[in-house]
mmCIF file of C-alpha atoms in Angstrom:
data_model
loop_
_atom_site.group_PDB
_atom_site.id
_atom_site.type_symbol
_atom_site.label_atom_id
_atom_site.label_comp_id
_atom_site.label_asym_id
_atom_site.label_seq_id
_atom_site.Cartn_x
_atom_site.Cartn_y
_atom_site.Cartn_z
ATOM 1 C CA MET Z 1070 182.321 183.494 9.443
ATOM 2 C CA THR Z 1071 182.912 180.270 11.171
ATOM 3 C CA ASP Z 1072 184.997 177.696 9.981
ATOM 4 C CA GLU Z 1073 182.131 175.154 9.105
ATOM 5 C CA SER Z 1074 180.494 177.948 6.617
ATOM 6 C CA ARG Z 1075 183.807 178.764 5.298
ATOM 7 C CA GLU Z 1076 184.685 175.648 4.207
ATOM 8 C CA SER Z 1077 181.111 174.516 2.990
ATOM 9 C CA LEU Z 1078 181.973 177.919 0.422
ATOM 10 C CA ILE Z 1079 185.142 176.658 -1.030
ATOM 11 C CA ALA Z 1080 184.204 173.490 -2.783
ATOM 12 C CA LEU Z 1081 181.842 174.830 -4.814
ATOM 13 C CA PRO Z 1082 180.970 172.370 -8.233
ATOM 14 C CA PRO Z 1083 181.117 173.862 -11.494
ATOM 15 C CA GLU Z 1084 178.570 175.677 -13.021
ATOM 16 C CA GLY Z 1085 175.558 173.194 -14.531
ATOM 17 C CA VAL Z 1086 177.046 170.564 -12.309
ATOM 18 C CA GLU Z 1087 174.692 169.081 -9.333
ATOM 19 C CA LEU Z 1088 176.752 168.533 -6.039
ATOM 20 C CA ARG Z 1089 176.050 165.071 -5.099
ATOM 21 C CA GLY Z 1090 177.909 162.845 -2.449
ATOM 22 C CA PRO Z 1091 180.502 163.571 0.227
ATOM 23 C CA ARG Z 1092 182.102 167.223 -0.298
ATOM 24 C CA LEU Z 1093 185.549 167.447 -1.623
ATOM 25 C CA LEU Z 1094 187.624 168.006 1.393
ATOM 26 C CA ASP Z 1095 185.807 164.984 3.291
ATOM 27 C CA GLN Z 1096 186.890 163.041 0.026
ATOM 28 C CA VAL Z 1097 190.481 163.897 0.526
ATOM 29 C CA HIS Z 1098 190.487 163.287 4.119
ATOM 30 C CA GLU Z 1099 189.227 159.725 3.314
ATOM 31 C CA ALA Z 1100 191.169 159.646 0.154
ATOM 32 C CA ILE Z 1101 194.609 160.649 2.324
ATOM 33 C CA ARG Z 1102 193.840 158.125 5.375
ATOM 34 C CA ARG Z 1103 192.918 154.757 3.236
ATOM 35 C CA ARG Z 1104 196.872 155.323 2.489
ATOM 36 C CA TYR Z 1105 197.539 155.757 5.807
ATOM 37 C CA PHE Z 1106 199.270 159.275 5.207
ATOM 38 C CA SER Z 1107 200.630 160.957 8.449
ATOM 39 C CA ARG Z 1108 198.425 163.401 9.996
ATOM 40 C CA ARG Z 1109 200.767 165.957 9.717
ATOM 41 C CA THR Z 1110 200.707 165.080 5.699
ATOM 42 C CA GLU Z 1111 196.931 165.296 5.705
ATOM 43 C CA GLU Z 1112 197.231 168.943 7.291
ATOM 44 C CA ALA Z 1113 199.233 169.859 4.948
ATOM 45 C CA TYR Z 1114 197.767 168.730 1.788
ATOM 46 C CA VAL Z 1115 193.966 169.800 2.670
ATOM 47 C CA HIS Z 1116 195.962 173.022 3.533
ATOM 48 C CA TRP Z 1117 197.081 173.778 -0.150
ATOM 49 C CA ILE Z 1118 193.968 172.404 -1.542
ATOM 50 C CA LYS Z 1119 192.071 174.943 0.386
ATOM 51 C CA ARG Z 1120 194.332 177.797 -0.777
ATOM 52 C CA PHE Z 1121 194.356 176.556 -4.164
ATOM 53 C CA ILE Z 1122 190.250 176.998 -4.563
ATOM 54 C CA TYR Z 1123 190.617 180.782 -2.846
ATOM 55 C CA PHE Z 1124 193.209 181.256 -5.080
ATOM 56 C CA SER Z 1125 191.063 180.229 -8.181
ATOM 57 C CA GLY Z 1126 188.176 182.405 -6.876
ATOM 58 C CA ARG Z 1127 186.572 179.087 -4.864
ATOM 59 C CA ARG Z 1128 185.814 177.209 -8.212
ATOM 60 C CA HIS Z 1129 186.079 173.420 -8.001
ATOM 61 C CA PRO Z 1130 189.049 172.201 -8.932
ATOM 62 C CA ALA Z 1131 186.619 169.806 -11.340
ATOM 63 C CA ALA Z 1132 186.321 173.090 -13.158
ATOM 64 C CA LEU Z 1133 189.935 173.991 -13.259
ATOM 65 C CA GLY Z 1134 193.135 172.277 -15.281
ATOM 66 C CA GLU Z 1135 196.735 173.076 -15.719
ATOM 67 C CA ALA Z 1136 196.540 176.483 -16.259
ATOM 68 C CA GLU Z 1137 194.960 177.387 -12.830
ATOM 69 C CA VAL Z 1138 197.532 175.003 -11.360
ATOM 70 C CA THR Z 1139 200.941 176.292 -12.958
ATOM 71 C CA GLY Z 1140 198.941 179.891 -11.498
ATOM 72 C CA PHE Z 1141 198.590 179.099 -8.315
ATOM 73 C CA LEU Z 1142 202.271 177.616 -7.881
ATOM 74 C CA ASN Z 1143 203.572 180.678 -9.901
ATOM 75 C CA HIS Z 1144 202.283 183.024 -7.699
ATOM 76 C CA LEU Z 1145 203.757 181.029 -4.659
ATOM 77 C CA ALA Z 1146 206.966 181.408 -5.921
ATOM 78 C CA VAL Z 1147 207.546 184.821 -7.584
ATOM 79 C CA GLU Z 1148 204.931 187.059 -5.445
ATOM 80 C CA ARG Z 1149 204.757 185.244 -2.266
ATOM 81 C CA LYS Z 1150 208.384 183.876 -2.461
ATOM 82 C CA VAL Z 1151 208.148 180.617 -0.895
ATOM 83 C CA ALA Z 1152 211.223 178.246 -0.534
ATOM 84 C CA ALA Z 1153 211.233 175.386 -3.030
ATOM 85 C CA SER Z 1154 210.184 172.672 -0.287
ATOM 86 C CA THR Z 1155 207.109 174.501 0.130
ATOM 87 C CA GLN Z 1156 206.098 174.680 -3.599
ATOM 88 C CA ASN Z 1157 206.831 171.304 -3.839
ATOM 89 C CA GLN Z 1158 204.788 170.260 -1.069
ATOM 90 C CA ALA Z 1159 201.791 172.630 -2.566
ATOM 91 C CA LEU Z 1160 202.598 170.571 -6.047
ATOM 92 C CA SER Z 1161 202.489 167.329 -4.435
ATOM 93 C CA ALA Z 1162 198.870 168.139 -2.775
ATOM 94 C CA LEU Z 1163 197.547 169.517 -5.739
ATOM 95 C CA LEU Z 1164 199.056 166.221 -7.837
ATOM 96 C CA PHE Z 1165 196.784 164.477 -5.353
ATOM 97 C CA LEU Z 1166 193.545 165.761 -5.102
ATOM 98 C CA TYR Z 1167 193.563 165.259 -9.191
ATOM 99 C CA LYS Z 1168 194.989 162.344 -9.528
ATOM 100 C CA GLU Z 1169 193.495 159.946 -6.543
ATOM 101 C CA VAL Z 1170 190.349 162.417 -5.475
ATOM 102 C CA LEU Z 1171 189.183 163.911 -8.596
ATOM 103 C CA GLY Z 1172 190.235 160.912 -10.698
ATOM 104 C CA ARG Z 1173 192.570 163.154 -13.785
ATOM 105 C CA GLU Z 1174 195.794 163.159 -14.482
ATOM 106 C CA LEU Z 1175 197.435 166.560 -14.858
ATOM 107 C CA ALA Z 1176 199.329 166.812 -18.237
ATOM 108 C CA TRP Z 1177 202.829 168.506 -18.286
ATOM 109 C CA LEU Z 1178 202.877 172.177 -16.169
ATOM 110 C CA ASP Z 1179 204.449 174.276 -19.266
ATOM 111 C CA GLY Z 1180 205.303 177.728 -17.535
ATOM 112 C CA LEU Z 1181 205.933 176.621 -14.353
ATOM 113 C CA HIS Z 1182 208.624 178.525 -12.245
ATOM 114 C CA ARG Z 1183 210.089 176.081 -9.907
ATOM 115 C CA ALA Z 1184 211.446 178.043 -6.553
ATOM 116 C CA THR Z 1185 215.306 177.212 -6.338
ATOM 117 C CA ARG Z 1186 216.600 176.003 -3.642
ATOM 118 C CA PRO Z 1187 219.902 177.414 -2.969
ATOM 119 C CA PRO Z 1188 222.843 174.788 -1.262
ATOM 120 C CA ARG Z 1189 222.991 175.259 2.382
ATOM 121 C CA LEU Z 1190 225.573 174.178 4.546
ATOM 122 C CA PRO Z 1191 224.639 172.258 7.933
ATOM 123 C CA VAL Z 1192 225.100 173.744 11.264
ATOM 124 C CA VAL Z 1193 226.490 171.355 13.447
ATOM 125 C CA LEU Z 1194 226.867 172.114 17.459
ATOM 126 C CA THR Z 1195 230.149 170.546 18.868
ATOM 127 C CA ARG Z 1196 229.783 168.629 22.186
ATOM 128 C CA ASP Z 1197 230.799 171.888 24.154
ATOM 129 C CA GLU Z 1198 228.214 173.923 22.891
ATOM 130 C CA VAL Z 1199 225.615 170.889 23.228
ATOM 131 C CA GLU Z 1200 226.827 170.345 27.138
ATOM 132 C CA ARG Z 1201 226.111 174.645 27.727
ATOM 133 C CA LEU Z 1202 222.930 174.421 25.859
ATOM 134 C CA LEU Z 1203 221.676 171.260 28.233
ATOM 135 C CA ALA Z 1204 223.279 172.992 30.909
ATOM 136 C CA GLU Z 1205 220.208 175.865 30.891
ATOM 137 C CA LEU Z 1206 217.681 173.094 30.678
ATOM 138 C CA GLN Z 1207 215.836 171.685 33.780
ATOM 139 C CA GLY Z 1208 213.375 169.233 34.773
ATOM 140 C CA VAL Z 1209 211.558 167.218 31.978
ATOM 141 C CA ARG Z 1210 212.794 170.059 29.100
ATOM 142 C CA TRP Z 1211 216.231 168.746 30.004
ATOM 143 C CA LEU Z 1212 215.223 165.174 29.625
ATOM 144 C CA ILE Z 1213 213.282 165.833 26.653
ATOM 145 C CA ALA Z 1214 216.565 167.299 25.012
ATOM 146 C CA SER Z 1215 218.877 164.613 25.891
ATOM 147 C CA LEU Z 1216 216.837 161.987 24.424
ATOM 148 C CA LEU Z 1217 216.603 164.216 21.069
ATOM 149 C CA TYR Z 1218 220.559 164.642 20.857
ATOM 150 C CA GLY Z 1219 221.472 161.451 22.386
ATOM 151 C CA ALA Z 1220 218.930 158.860 21.263
ATOM 152 C CA GLY Z 1221 217.980 160.707 17.590
ATOM 153 C CA LEU Z 1222 214.432 160.857 18.600
ATOM 154 C CA ARG Z 1223 212.466 163.557 16.316
ATOM 155 C CA VAL Z 1224 210.377 165.684 18.641
ATOM 156 C CA MET Z 1225 206.820 163.821 17.937
ATOM 157 C CA GLU Z 1226 208.543 160.378 18.344
ATOM 158 C CA CYS Z 1227 209.624 161.727 21.836
ATOM 159 C CA LEU Z 1228 206.297 162.885 22.701
ATOM 160 C CA ARG Z 1229 204.462 159.955 21.775
ATOM 161 C CA LEU Z 1230 206.937 157.459 23.546
ATOM 162 C CA ARG Z 1231 205.179 154.658 25.882
ATOM 163 C CA VAL Z 1232 206.038 153.587 28.592
ATOM 164 C CA LYS Z 1233 206.291 150.541 27.290
ATOM 165 C CA ASP Z 1234 208.767 150.963 24.628
ATOM 166 C CA VAL Z 1235 211.639 151.972 27.104
ATOM 167 C CA ASP Z 1236 213.984 149.252 27.992
ATOM 168 C CA LEU Z 1237 215.923 150.282 30.968
ATOM 169 C CA GLY Z 1238 217.798 146.976 31.085
ATOM 170 C CA TYR Z 1239 218.696 146.708 27.636
ATOM 171 C CA ARG Z 1240 219.688 150.306 27.761
ATOM 172 C CA GLN Z 1241 217.083 150.982 24.260
ATOM 173 C CA ILE Z 1242 214.417 152.745 23.225
ATOM 174 C CA LEU Z 1243 211.778 151.552 20.297
ATOM 175 C CA VAL Z 1244 210.301 153.655 18.527
ATOM 176 C CA ARG Z 1245 206.887 152.837 16.856
ATOM 177 C CA ASP Z 1246 205.057 154.710 14.085
ATOM 178 C CA GLY Z 1247 207.952 156.644 13.193
ATOM 179 C CA LYS Z 1248 208.480 158.919 9.708
ATOM 180 C CA GLY Z 1249 206.559 156.423 7.027
ATOM 181 C CA GLU Z 1250 204.985 154.658 10.071
ATOM 182 C CA LYS Z 1251 208.376 152.658 10.414
ATOM 183 C CA ASP Z 1252 209.487 151.117 13.928
ATOM 184 C CA ARG Z 1253 212.877 151.334 14.830
ATOM 185 C CA VAL Z 1254 215.183 150.750 17.750
ATOM 186 C CA THR Z 1255 217.883 153.388 19.152
ATOM 187 C CA MET Z 1256 219.849 153.015 21.915
ATOM 188 C CA MET Z 1257 219.330 155.248 25.248
ATOM 189 C CA PRO Z 1258 222.307 157.584 26.370
ATOM 190 C CA GLU Z 1259 223.867 156.788 29.425
ATOM 191 C CA LYS Z 1260 223.316 160.546 30.892
ATOM 192 C CA PRO Z 1261 219.666 160.403 30.945
ATOM 193 C CA ALA Z 1262 219.254 156.695 32.233
ATOM 194 C CA VAL Z 1263 218.664 157.324 35.953
ATOM 195 C CA PRO Z 1264 216.452 160.758 35.357
ATOM 196 C CA LEU Z 1265 214.273 158.789 32.938
ATOM 197 C CA ALA Z 1266 213.615 155.841 35.741
ATOM 198 C CA ALA Z 1267 212.800 158.288 38.319
ATOM 199 C CA HIS Z 1268 210.312 160.172 35.794
ATOM 200 C CA LEU Z 1269 208.816 156.816 35.002
ATOM 201 C CA ALA Z 1270 208.111 156.138 38.175
ATOM 202 C CA ARG Z 1271 206.750 159.746 38.795
ATOM 203 C CA VAL Z 1272 204.626 159.244 35.632
ATOM 204 C CA LYS Z 1273 203.177 155.883 37.210
ATOM 205 C CA SER Z 1274 202.073 157.162 40.179
ATOM 206 C CA LEU Z 1275 200.656 160.286 38.630
ATOM 207 C CA HIS Z 1276 198.651 158.053 35.795
ATOM 208 C CA ALA Z 1277 197.260 156.232 39.230
ATOM 209 C CA ARG Z 1278 195.974 159.324 40.306
ATOM 210 C CA ASP Z 1279 194.428 160.454 37.173
ATOM 211 C CA LEU Z 1280 193.022 156.978 36.611
ATOM 212 C CA GLU Z 1281 191.333 157.031 39.883
ATOM 213 C CA ALA Z 1282 189.909 160.999 39.080
ATOM 214 C CA GLY Z 1283 188.514 159.608 35.653
ATOM 215 C CA PHE Z 1284 191.267 160.682 33.671
ATOM 216 C CA GLY Z 1285 194.673 159.740 32.055
ATOM 217 C CA GLU Z 1286 193.534 157.249 29.505
ATOM 218 C CA VAL Z 1287 195.632 156.977 26.370
ATOM 219 C CA SER Z 1288 194.662 156.350 22.967
ATOM 220 C CA LEU Z 1289 195.116 153.765 20.373
ATOM 221 C CA PRO Z 1290 195.720 153.445 16.870
ATOM 222 C CA TYR Z 1291 193.327 152.219 14.268
ATOM 223 C CA ALA Z 1292 190.305 150.111 16.220
ATOM 224 C CA LEU Z 1293 192.425 149.102 19.067
ATOM 225 C CA ALA Z 1294 190.400 151.555 21.469
ATOM 226 C CA ARG Z 1295 187.062 149.161 20.431
ATOM 227 C CA LYS Z 1296 189.091 145.873 20.611
ATOM 228 C CA TYR Z 1297 191.048 146.264 23.812
ATOM 229 C CA ARG Z 1298 188.943 148.566 25.198
ATOM 230 C CA ALA Z 1299 190.013 147.995 28.855
ATOM 231 C CA ARG Z 1300 193.475 148.765 27.741
ATOM 232 C CA ALA Z 1301 193.277 152.329 27.083
ATOM 233 C CA GLY Z 1302 193.439 153.125 30.583
ATOM 234 C CA SER Z 1303 196.797 150.632 31.036
ATOM 235 C CA GLY Z 1304 200.127 152.160 32.640
ATOM 236 C CA SER Z 1305 202.107 150.675 30.388
ATOM 237 C CA GLY Z 1306 200.636 151.925 27.313
ATOM 238 C CA SER Z 1307 200.838 155.709 29.066
ATOM 239 C CA THR Z 1308 203.314 158.106 27.522
ATOM 240 C CA CYS Z 1309 206.213 159.046 29.349
ATOM 241 C CA PHE Z 1310 206.341 163.035 28.666
ATOM 242 C CA ARG Z 1311 202.604 164.105 27.646
ATOM 243 C CA PRO Z 1312 199.251 162.457 28.753
ATOM 244 C CA ILE Z 1313 196.188 162.461 26.063
ATOM 245 C CA THR Z 1314 193.822 162.795 28.651
ATOM 246 C CA ALA Z 1315 194.208 165.032 31.371
ATOM 247 C CA PRO Z 1316 192.651 167.656 33.302
ATOM 248 C CA PRO Z 1317 193.393 171.236 32.074
ATOM 249 C CA ILE Z 1318 195.584 172.423 34.641
ATOM 250 C CA ARG Z 1319 197.387 169.398 34.808
ATOM 251 C CA ARG Z 1320 197.819 168.977 31.029
ATOM 252 C CA THR Z 1321 199.495 172.609 31.157
ATOM 253 C CA ALA Z 1322 201.563 171.911 33.684
ATOM 254 C CA TRP Z 1323 202.918 168.591 31.751
ATOM 255 C CA CYS Z 1324 203.340 169.545 28.144
ATOM 256 C CA ALA Z 1325 207.426 169.315 27.848
ATOM 257 C CA VAL Z 1326 207.348 171.466 25.243
ATOM 258 C CA THR Z 1327 205.297 174.189 25.302
ATOM 259 C CA ILE Z 1328 206.891 177.404 26.323
ATOM 260 C CA CYS Z 1329 204.513 180.185 27.917
ATOM 261 C CA THR Z 1330 206.371 183.151 26.520
ATOM 262 C CA THR Z 1331 202.898 184.747 26.987
ATOM 263 C CA ARG Z 1332 202.536 184.045 30.876
ATOM 264 C CA CYS Z 1333 206.099 184.708 31.477
ATOM 265 C CA ARG Z 1334 206.082 188.035 30.094
ATOM 266 C CA SER Z 1335 202.534 189.121 31.528
ATOM 267 C CA ALA Z 1336 204.112 188.068 35.096
ATOM 268 C CA ARG Z 1337 207.364 189.777 34.759
ATOM 269 C CA SER Z 1338 204.999 192.781 34.169
ATOM 270 C CA ALA Z 1339 202.869 192.186 37.290
ATOM 271 C CA ARG Z 1340 206.085 192.151 39.279
ATOM 272 C CA ARG Z 1341 207.484 195.098 38.121
ATOM 273 C CA PRO Z 1342 206.805 198.301 40.147
ATOM 274 C CA THR Z 1343 204.655 200.776 38.093
ATOM 275 C CA PRO Z 1344 206.065 204.262 37.528
ATOM 276 C CA PRO Z 1345 204.446 207.077 39.298
ATOM 277 C CA ALA Z 1346 202.180 209.083 37.681
ATOM 278 C CA SER Z 1347 204.024 212.436 36.328
ATOM 279 C CA PRO Z 1348 202.294 215.678 37.705
ATOM 280 C CA SER Z 1349 199.800 217.333 35.540
ATOM 281 C CA ALA Z 1350 201.316 220.485 33.952
#
């Protein structure tokens, strides 16, 4: 069964109710994007709504209520033994579904077993441990890890970092559309400053070659791609570490955080000599 056919089955309307208008998941996507939630939040909410519908026998959520929501959340905590944050995320997704999409307020969920969150002590690396960790990295991976540690960037913030937001003169980095779509300015650590400048020079030449070959354009948020069509291929807006549109081979070579363990294992096994076959008895 394909994904399209599976999605067409998970939002069955209640008995005696004719299905009109957009499908349920389309309404969820529209409601989330109207509120400018992040893409990760959208993926998580849609995932839990699908899980809830499958758990309820593919019945439409409009025909369900507090008892079914409580049973699903208890199933996650008791049988699936999920973490407290996971159960809270599923609860937030279902509350959003009923309030913002179906226009219905859920009453208090009596009998809900909340997953407890045990206290955890943070583990912080010492400076010597961080230096030994960074010493094991090279090239772009070392540059990304140095910015994550020294500038306090999140992983996706670093990967989406654009050339125009790196100020080598002031030694600062402008983070755009961070968590909660908030912008902030952070400092640039001293050690990766010179390697980052050399890396940006290589990025500029590579981006120019990509544009000549018909690749290298970058994505623009919201409707800016239509408003500033000529700026889609601008070098100042190109990403520092991962091109949005690139040839498949170059994209694989440039993706800084993809560690191809499968390829490494296959390469090691290919170099490993084949043991001679044992003589038959």
